[in-house]
PDB file of C-alpha atoms in Angstrom:
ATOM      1  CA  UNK A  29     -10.681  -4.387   7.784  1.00 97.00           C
ATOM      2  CA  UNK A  30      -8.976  -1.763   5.911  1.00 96.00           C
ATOM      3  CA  UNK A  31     -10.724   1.703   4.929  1.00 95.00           C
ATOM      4  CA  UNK A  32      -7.885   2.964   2.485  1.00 93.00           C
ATOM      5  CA  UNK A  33      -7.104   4.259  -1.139  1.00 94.00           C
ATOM      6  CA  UNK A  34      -5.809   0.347  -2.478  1.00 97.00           C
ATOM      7  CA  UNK A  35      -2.059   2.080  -3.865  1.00 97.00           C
ATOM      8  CA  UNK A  36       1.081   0.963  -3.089  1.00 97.00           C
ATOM      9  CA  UNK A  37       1.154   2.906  -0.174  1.00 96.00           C
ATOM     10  CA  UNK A  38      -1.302   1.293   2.055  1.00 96.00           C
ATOM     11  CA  UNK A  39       0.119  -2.017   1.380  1.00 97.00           C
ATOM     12  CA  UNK A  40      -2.984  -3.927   1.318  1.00 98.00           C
ATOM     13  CA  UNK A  41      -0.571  -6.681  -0.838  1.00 98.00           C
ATOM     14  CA  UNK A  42       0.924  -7.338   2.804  1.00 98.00           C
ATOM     15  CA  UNK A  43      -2.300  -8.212   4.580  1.00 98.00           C
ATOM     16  CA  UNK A  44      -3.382 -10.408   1.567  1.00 98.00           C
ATOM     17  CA  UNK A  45      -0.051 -12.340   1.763  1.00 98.00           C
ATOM     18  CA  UNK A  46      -0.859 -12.853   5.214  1.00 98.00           C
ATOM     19  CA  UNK A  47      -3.957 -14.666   4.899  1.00 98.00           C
ATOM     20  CA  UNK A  48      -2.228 -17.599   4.165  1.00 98.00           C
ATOM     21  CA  UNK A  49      -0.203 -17.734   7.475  1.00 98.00           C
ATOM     22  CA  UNK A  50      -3.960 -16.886   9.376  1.00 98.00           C
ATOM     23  CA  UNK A  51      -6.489 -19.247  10.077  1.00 98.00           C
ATOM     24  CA  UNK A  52      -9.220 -20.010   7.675  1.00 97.00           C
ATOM     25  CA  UNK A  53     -11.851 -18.065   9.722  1.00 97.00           C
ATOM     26  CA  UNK A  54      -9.589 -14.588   8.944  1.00 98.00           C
ATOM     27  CA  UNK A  55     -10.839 -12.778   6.546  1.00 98.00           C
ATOM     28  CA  UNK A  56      -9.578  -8.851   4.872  1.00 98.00           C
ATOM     29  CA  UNK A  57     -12.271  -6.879   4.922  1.00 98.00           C
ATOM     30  CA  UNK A  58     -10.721  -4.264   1.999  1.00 98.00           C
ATOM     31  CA  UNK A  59     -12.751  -0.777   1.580  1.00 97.00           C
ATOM     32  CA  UNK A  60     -11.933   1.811  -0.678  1.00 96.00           C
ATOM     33  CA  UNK A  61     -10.751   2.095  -4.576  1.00 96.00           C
ATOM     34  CA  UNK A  62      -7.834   2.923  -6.688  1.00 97.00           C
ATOM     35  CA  UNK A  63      -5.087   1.739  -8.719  1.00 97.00           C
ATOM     36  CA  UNK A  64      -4.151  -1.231  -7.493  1.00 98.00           C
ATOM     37  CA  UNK A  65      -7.466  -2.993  -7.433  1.00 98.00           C
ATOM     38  CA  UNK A  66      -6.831  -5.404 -10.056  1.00 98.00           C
ATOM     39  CA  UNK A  67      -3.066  -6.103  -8.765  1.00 98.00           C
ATOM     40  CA  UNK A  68      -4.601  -7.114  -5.573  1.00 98.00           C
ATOM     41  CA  UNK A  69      -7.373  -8.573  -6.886  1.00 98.00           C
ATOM     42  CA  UNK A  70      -4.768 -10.629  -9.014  1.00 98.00           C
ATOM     43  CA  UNK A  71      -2.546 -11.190  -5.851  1.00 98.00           C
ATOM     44  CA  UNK A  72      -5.763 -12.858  -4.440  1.00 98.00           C
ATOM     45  CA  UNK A  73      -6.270 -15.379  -6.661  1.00 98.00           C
ATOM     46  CA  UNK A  74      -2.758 -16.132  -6.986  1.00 98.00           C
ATOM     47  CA  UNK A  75      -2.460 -16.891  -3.378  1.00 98.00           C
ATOM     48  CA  UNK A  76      -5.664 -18.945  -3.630  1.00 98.00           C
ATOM     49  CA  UNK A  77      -7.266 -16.823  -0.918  1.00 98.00           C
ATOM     50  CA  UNK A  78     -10.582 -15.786  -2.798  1.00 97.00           C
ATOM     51  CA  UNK A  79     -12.905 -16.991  -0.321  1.00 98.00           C
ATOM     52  CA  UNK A  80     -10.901 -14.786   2.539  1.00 98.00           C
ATOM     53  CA  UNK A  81     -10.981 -11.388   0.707  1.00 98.00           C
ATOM     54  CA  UNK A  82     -14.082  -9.138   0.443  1.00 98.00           C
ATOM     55  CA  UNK A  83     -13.508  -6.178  -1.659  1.00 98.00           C
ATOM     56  CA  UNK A  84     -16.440  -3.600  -1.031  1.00 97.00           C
ATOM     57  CA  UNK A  85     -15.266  -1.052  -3.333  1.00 96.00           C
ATOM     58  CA  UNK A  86     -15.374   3.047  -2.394  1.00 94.00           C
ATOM     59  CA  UNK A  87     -18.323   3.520  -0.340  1.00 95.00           C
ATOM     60  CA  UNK A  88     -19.915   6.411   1.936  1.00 93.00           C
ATOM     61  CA  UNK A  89     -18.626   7.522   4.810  1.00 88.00           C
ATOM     62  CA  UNK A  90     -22.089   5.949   6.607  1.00 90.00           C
ATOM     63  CA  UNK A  91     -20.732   2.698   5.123  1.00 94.00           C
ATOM     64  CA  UNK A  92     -17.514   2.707   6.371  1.00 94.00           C
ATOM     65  CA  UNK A  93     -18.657   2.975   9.701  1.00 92.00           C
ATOM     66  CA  UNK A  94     -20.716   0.019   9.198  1.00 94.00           C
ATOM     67  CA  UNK A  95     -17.789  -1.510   8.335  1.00 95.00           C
ATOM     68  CA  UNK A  96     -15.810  -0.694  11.148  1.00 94.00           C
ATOM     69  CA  UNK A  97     -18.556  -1.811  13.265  1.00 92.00           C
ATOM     70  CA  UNK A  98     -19.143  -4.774  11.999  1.00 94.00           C
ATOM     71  CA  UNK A  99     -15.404  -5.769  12.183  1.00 96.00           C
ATOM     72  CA  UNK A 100     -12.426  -7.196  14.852  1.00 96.00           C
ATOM     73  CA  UNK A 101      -9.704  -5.895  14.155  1.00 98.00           C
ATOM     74  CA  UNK A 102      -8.374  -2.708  11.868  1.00 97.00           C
ATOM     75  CA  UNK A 103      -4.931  -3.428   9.868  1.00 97.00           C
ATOM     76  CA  UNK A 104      -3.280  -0.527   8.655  1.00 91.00           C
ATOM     77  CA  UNK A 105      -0.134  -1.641   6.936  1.00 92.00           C
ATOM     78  CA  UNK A 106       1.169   1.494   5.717  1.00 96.00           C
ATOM     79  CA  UNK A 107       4.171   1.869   3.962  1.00 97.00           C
ATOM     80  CA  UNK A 108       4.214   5.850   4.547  1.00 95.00           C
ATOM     81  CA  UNK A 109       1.436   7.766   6.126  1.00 93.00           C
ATOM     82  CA  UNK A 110       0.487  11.608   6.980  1.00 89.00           C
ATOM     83  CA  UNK A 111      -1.580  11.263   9.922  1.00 87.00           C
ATOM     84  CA  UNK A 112      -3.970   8.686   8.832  1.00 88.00           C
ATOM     85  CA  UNK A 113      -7.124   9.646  10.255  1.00 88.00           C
ATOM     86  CA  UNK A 114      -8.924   6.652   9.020  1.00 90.00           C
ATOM     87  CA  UNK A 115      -6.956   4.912  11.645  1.00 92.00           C
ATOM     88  CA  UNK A 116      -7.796   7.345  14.156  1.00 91.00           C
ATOM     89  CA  UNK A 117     -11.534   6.653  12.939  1.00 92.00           C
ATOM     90  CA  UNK A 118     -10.439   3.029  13.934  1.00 94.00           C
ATOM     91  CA  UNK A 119      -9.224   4.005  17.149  1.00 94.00           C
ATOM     92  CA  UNK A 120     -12.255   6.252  17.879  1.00 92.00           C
ATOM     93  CA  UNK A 121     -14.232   2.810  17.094  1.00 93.00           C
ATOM     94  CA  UNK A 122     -12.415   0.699  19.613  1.00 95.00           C
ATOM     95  CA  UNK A 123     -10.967  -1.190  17.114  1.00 96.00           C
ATOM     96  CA  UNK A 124      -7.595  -2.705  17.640  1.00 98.00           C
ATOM     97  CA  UNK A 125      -5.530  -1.522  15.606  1.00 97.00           C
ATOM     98  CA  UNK A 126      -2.087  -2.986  13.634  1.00 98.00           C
ATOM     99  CA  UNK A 127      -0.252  -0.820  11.565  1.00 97.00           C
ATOM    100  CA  UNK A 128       3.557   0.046  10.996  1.00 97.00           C
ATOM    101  CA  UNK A 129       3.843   3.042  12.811  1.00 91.00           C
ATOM    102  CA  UNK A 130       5.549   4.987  10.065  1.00 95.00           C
ATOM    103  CA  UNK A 131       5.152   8.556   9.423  1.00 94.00           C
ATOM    104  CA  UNK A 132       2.368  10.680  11.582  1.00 92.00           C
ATOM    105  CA  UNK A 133       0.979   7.582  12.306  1.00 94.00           C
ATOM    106  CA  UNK A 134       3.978   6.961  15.441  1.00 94.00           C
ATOM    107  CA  UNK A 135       2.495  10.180  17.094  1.00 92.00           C
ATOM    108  CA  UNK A 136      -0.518   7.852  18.425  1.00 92.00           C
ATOM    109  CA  UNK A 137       0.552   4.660  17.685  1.00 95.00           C
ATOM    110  CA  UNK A 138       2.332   3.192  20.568  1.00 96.00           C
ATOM    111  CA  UNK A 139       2.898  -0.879  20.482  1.00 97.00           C
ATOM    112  CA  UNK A 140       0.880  -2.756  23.350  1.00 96.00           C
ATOM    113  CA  UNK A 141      -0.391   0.756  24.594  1.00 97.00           C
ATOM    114  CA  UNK A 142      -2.420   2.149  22.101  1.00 97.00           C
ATOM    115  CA  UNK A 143      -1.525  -0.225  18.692  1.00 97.00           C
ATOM    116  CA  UNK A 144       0.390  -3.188  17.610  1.00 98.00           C
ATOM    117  CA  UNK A 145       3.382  -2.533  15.333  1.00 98.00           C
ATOM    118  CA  UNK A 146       4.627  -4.532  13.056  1.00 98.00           C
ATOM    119  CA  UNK A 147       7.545  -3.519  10.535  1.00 98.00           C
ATOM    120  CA  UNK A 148       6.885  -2.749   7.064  1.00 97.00           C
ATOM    121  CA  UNK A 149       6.388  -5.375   4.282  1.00 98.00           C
ATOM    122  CA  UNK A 150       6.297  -8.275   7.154  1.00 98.00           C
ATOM    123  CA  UNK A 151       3.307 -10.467   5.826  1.00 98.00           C
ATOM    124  CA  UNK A 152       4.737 -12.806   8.773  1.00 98.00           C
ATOM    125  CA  UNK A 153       5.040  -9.955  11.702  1.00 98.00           C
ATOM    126  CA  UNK A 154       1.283  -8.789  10.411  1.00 98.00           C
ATOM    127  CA  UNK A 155      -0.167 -12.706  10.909  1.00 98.00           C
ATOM    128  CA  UNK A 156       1.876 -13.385  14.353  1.00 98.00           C
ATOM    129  CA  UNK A 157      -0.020  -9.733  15.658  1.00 98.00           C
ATOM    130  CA  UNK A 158      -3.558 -10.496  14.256  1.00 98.00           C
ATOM    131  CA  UNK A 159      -3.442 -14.048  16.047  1.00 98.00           C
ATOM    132  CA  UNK A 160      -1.729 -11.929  19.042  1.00 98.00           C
ATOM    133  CA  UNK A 161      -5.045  -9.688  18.780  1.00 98.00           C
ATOM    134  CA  UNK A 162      -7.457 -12.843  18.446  1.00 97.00           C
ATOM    135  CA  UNK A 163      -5.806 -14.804  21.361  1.00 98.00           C
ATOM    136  CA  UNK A 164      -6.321 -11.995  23.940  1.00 98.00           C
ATOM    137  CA  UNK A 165      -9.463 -10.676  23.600  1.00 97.00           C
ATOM    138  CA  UNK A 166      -9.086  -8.666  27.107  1.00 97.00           C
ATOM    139  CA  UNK A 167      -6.020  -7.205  26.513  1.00 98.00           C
ATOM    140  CA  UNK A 168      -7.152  -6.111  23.099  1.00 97.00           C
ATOM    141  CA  UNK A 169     -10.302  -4.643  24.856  1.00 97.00           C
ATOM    142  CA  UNK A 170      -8.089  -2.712  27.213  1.00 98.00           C
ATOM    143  CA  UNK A 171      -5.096  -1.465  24.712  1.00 98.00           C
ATOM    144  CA  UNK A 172      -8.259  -0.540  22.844  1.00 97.00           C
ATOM    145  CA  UNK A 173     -10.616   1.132  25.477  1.00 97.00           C
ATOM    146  CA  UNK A 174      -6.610   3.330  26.086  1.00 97.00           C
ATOM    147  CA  UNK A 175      -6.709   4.302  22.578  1.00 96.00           C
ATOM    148  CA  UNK A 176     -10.076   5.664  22.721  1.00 95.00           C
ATOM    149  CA  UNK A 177      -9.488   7.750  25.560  1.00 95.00           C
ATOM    150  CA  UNK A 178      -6.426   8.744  23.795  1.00 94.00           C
ATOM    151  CA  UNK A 179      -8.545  10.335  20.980  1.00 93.00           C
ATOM    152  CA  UNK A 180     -11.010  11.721  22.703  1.00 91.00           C
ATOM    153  CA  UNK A 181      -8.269  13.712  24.629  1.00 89.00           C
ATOM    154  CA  UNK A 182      -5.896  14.309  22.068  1.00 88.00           C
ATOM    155  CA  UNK A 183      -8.004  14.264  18.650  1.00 81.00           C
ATOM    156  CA  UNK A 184     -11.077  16.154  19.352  1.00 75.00           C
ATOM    157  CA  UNK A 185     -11.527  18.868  16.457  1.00 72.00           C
ATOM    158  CA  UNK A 186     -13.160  21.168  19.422  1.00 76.00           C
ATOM    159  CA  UNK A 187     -10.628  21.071  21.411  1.00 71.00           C
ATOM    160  CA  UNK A 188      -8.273  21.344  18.510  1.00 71.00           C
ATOM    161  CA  UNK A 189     -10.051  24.932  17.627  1.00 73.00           C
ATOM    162  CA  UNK A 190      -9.638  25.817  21.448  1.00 75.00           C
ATOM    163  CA  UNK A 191      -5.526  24.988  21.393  1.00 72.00           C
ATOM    164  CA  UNK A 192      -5.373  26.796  17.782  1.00 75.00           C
ATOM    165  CA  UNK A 193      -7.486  29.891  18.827  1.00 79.00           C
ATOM    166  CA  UNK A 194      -5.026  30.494  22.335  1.00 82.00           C
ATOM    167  CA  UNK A 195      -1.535  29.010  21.026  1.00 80.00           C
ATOM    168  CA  UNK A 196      -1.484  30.290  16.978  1.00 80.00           C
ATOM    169  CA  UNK A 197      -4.176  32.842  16.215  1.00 80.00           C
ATOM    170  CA  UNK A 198      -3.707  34.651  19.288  1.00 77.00           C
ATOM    171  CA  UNK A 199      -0.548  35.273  18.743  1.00 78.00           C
ATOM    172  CA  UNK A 200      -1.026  36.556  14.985  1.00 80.00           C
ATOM    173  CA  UNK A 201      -3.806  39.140  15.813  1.00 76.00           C
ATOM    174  CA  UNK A 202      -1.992  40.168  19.342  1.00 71.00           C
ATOM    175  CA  UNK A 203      -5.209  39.106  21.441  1.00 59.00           C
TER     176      UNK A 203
END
């Protein structure tokens, strides 16, 4: 699954030309809109992977969860990225999670301890992880159960407020 904006960006175009290196039982799981929806709904049937691809369109954020929940693994394929917190939503979930570790997102993404990286615009690197992922279901579990606690520790909004309250806005108003 992917729960992105489809633009160039999030290179969604690399996970569909993927599909064709996966087994038949992988599917992408794409939510989200934008402007490259037709493009990669194009790509799609120009790779003759139609039956692999589920597009679910923008949805709520109650849906997305659903999503999440309801799939294996999260592939985040950015070609740039802030701090993607839909990945960190991933994470949160337990969800294994491959992505390129570009931008913000190589502040929590650390390969075989909290991710799997794979470079950018590798459809082949992205298929040899995702069968990686599918062959070890344990070590997925536990690279995944590490990420969580990562989250929790480091990504907690409280605890956040707590860190900004003593380290910046202390500091400002001299308390």
């Amino acid at each position: 699954v992917n729960t992105s904006r489809l633009e160039h960006q999030k290179a969604q175009d690399v996970v569909i030309r993927a599909l064709p290196l996966l087994p038949n039982t992988v599917k992408f799981l794409v939510v989200g809109g934008g402007q490259d929806e037709a493009m990669l709904k194009e790509l799609v049937k120009e790779l003759g992977v139609g039956d692999r691809v589920i597009f679910a369109g923008q949805v709520t954020r109650d849906e997305v969860t659903a999503y999440r929940k309801a799939s294996d693994i999260f592939v985040a394929n950015s070609r740039s990225e802030g701090l993607g917190n839909a990945f960190l939503s991933a994470l949160a979930s337990r969800l294994p999670l491959i992505t390129t570790g570009v931008g913000g997102i190589a502040d929590y993404a650390k390969d075989n301890e909290t991710a799997w990286i794979v470079p950018v615009d590798d459809p082949a690197a992205l298929a040899d992880k995702v069968k990686e992922v599918l062959a070890h279901p344990e070590k997925a579990a536990e690279i995944s159960a590490r990420a969580r606690a990562m989250v929790e520790e480091l990504y907690d909004w409280d605890k956040i407020a707590v860190q900004m309250r003593e380290k910046v806005f202390a500091r400002i108003v001299g308390k």
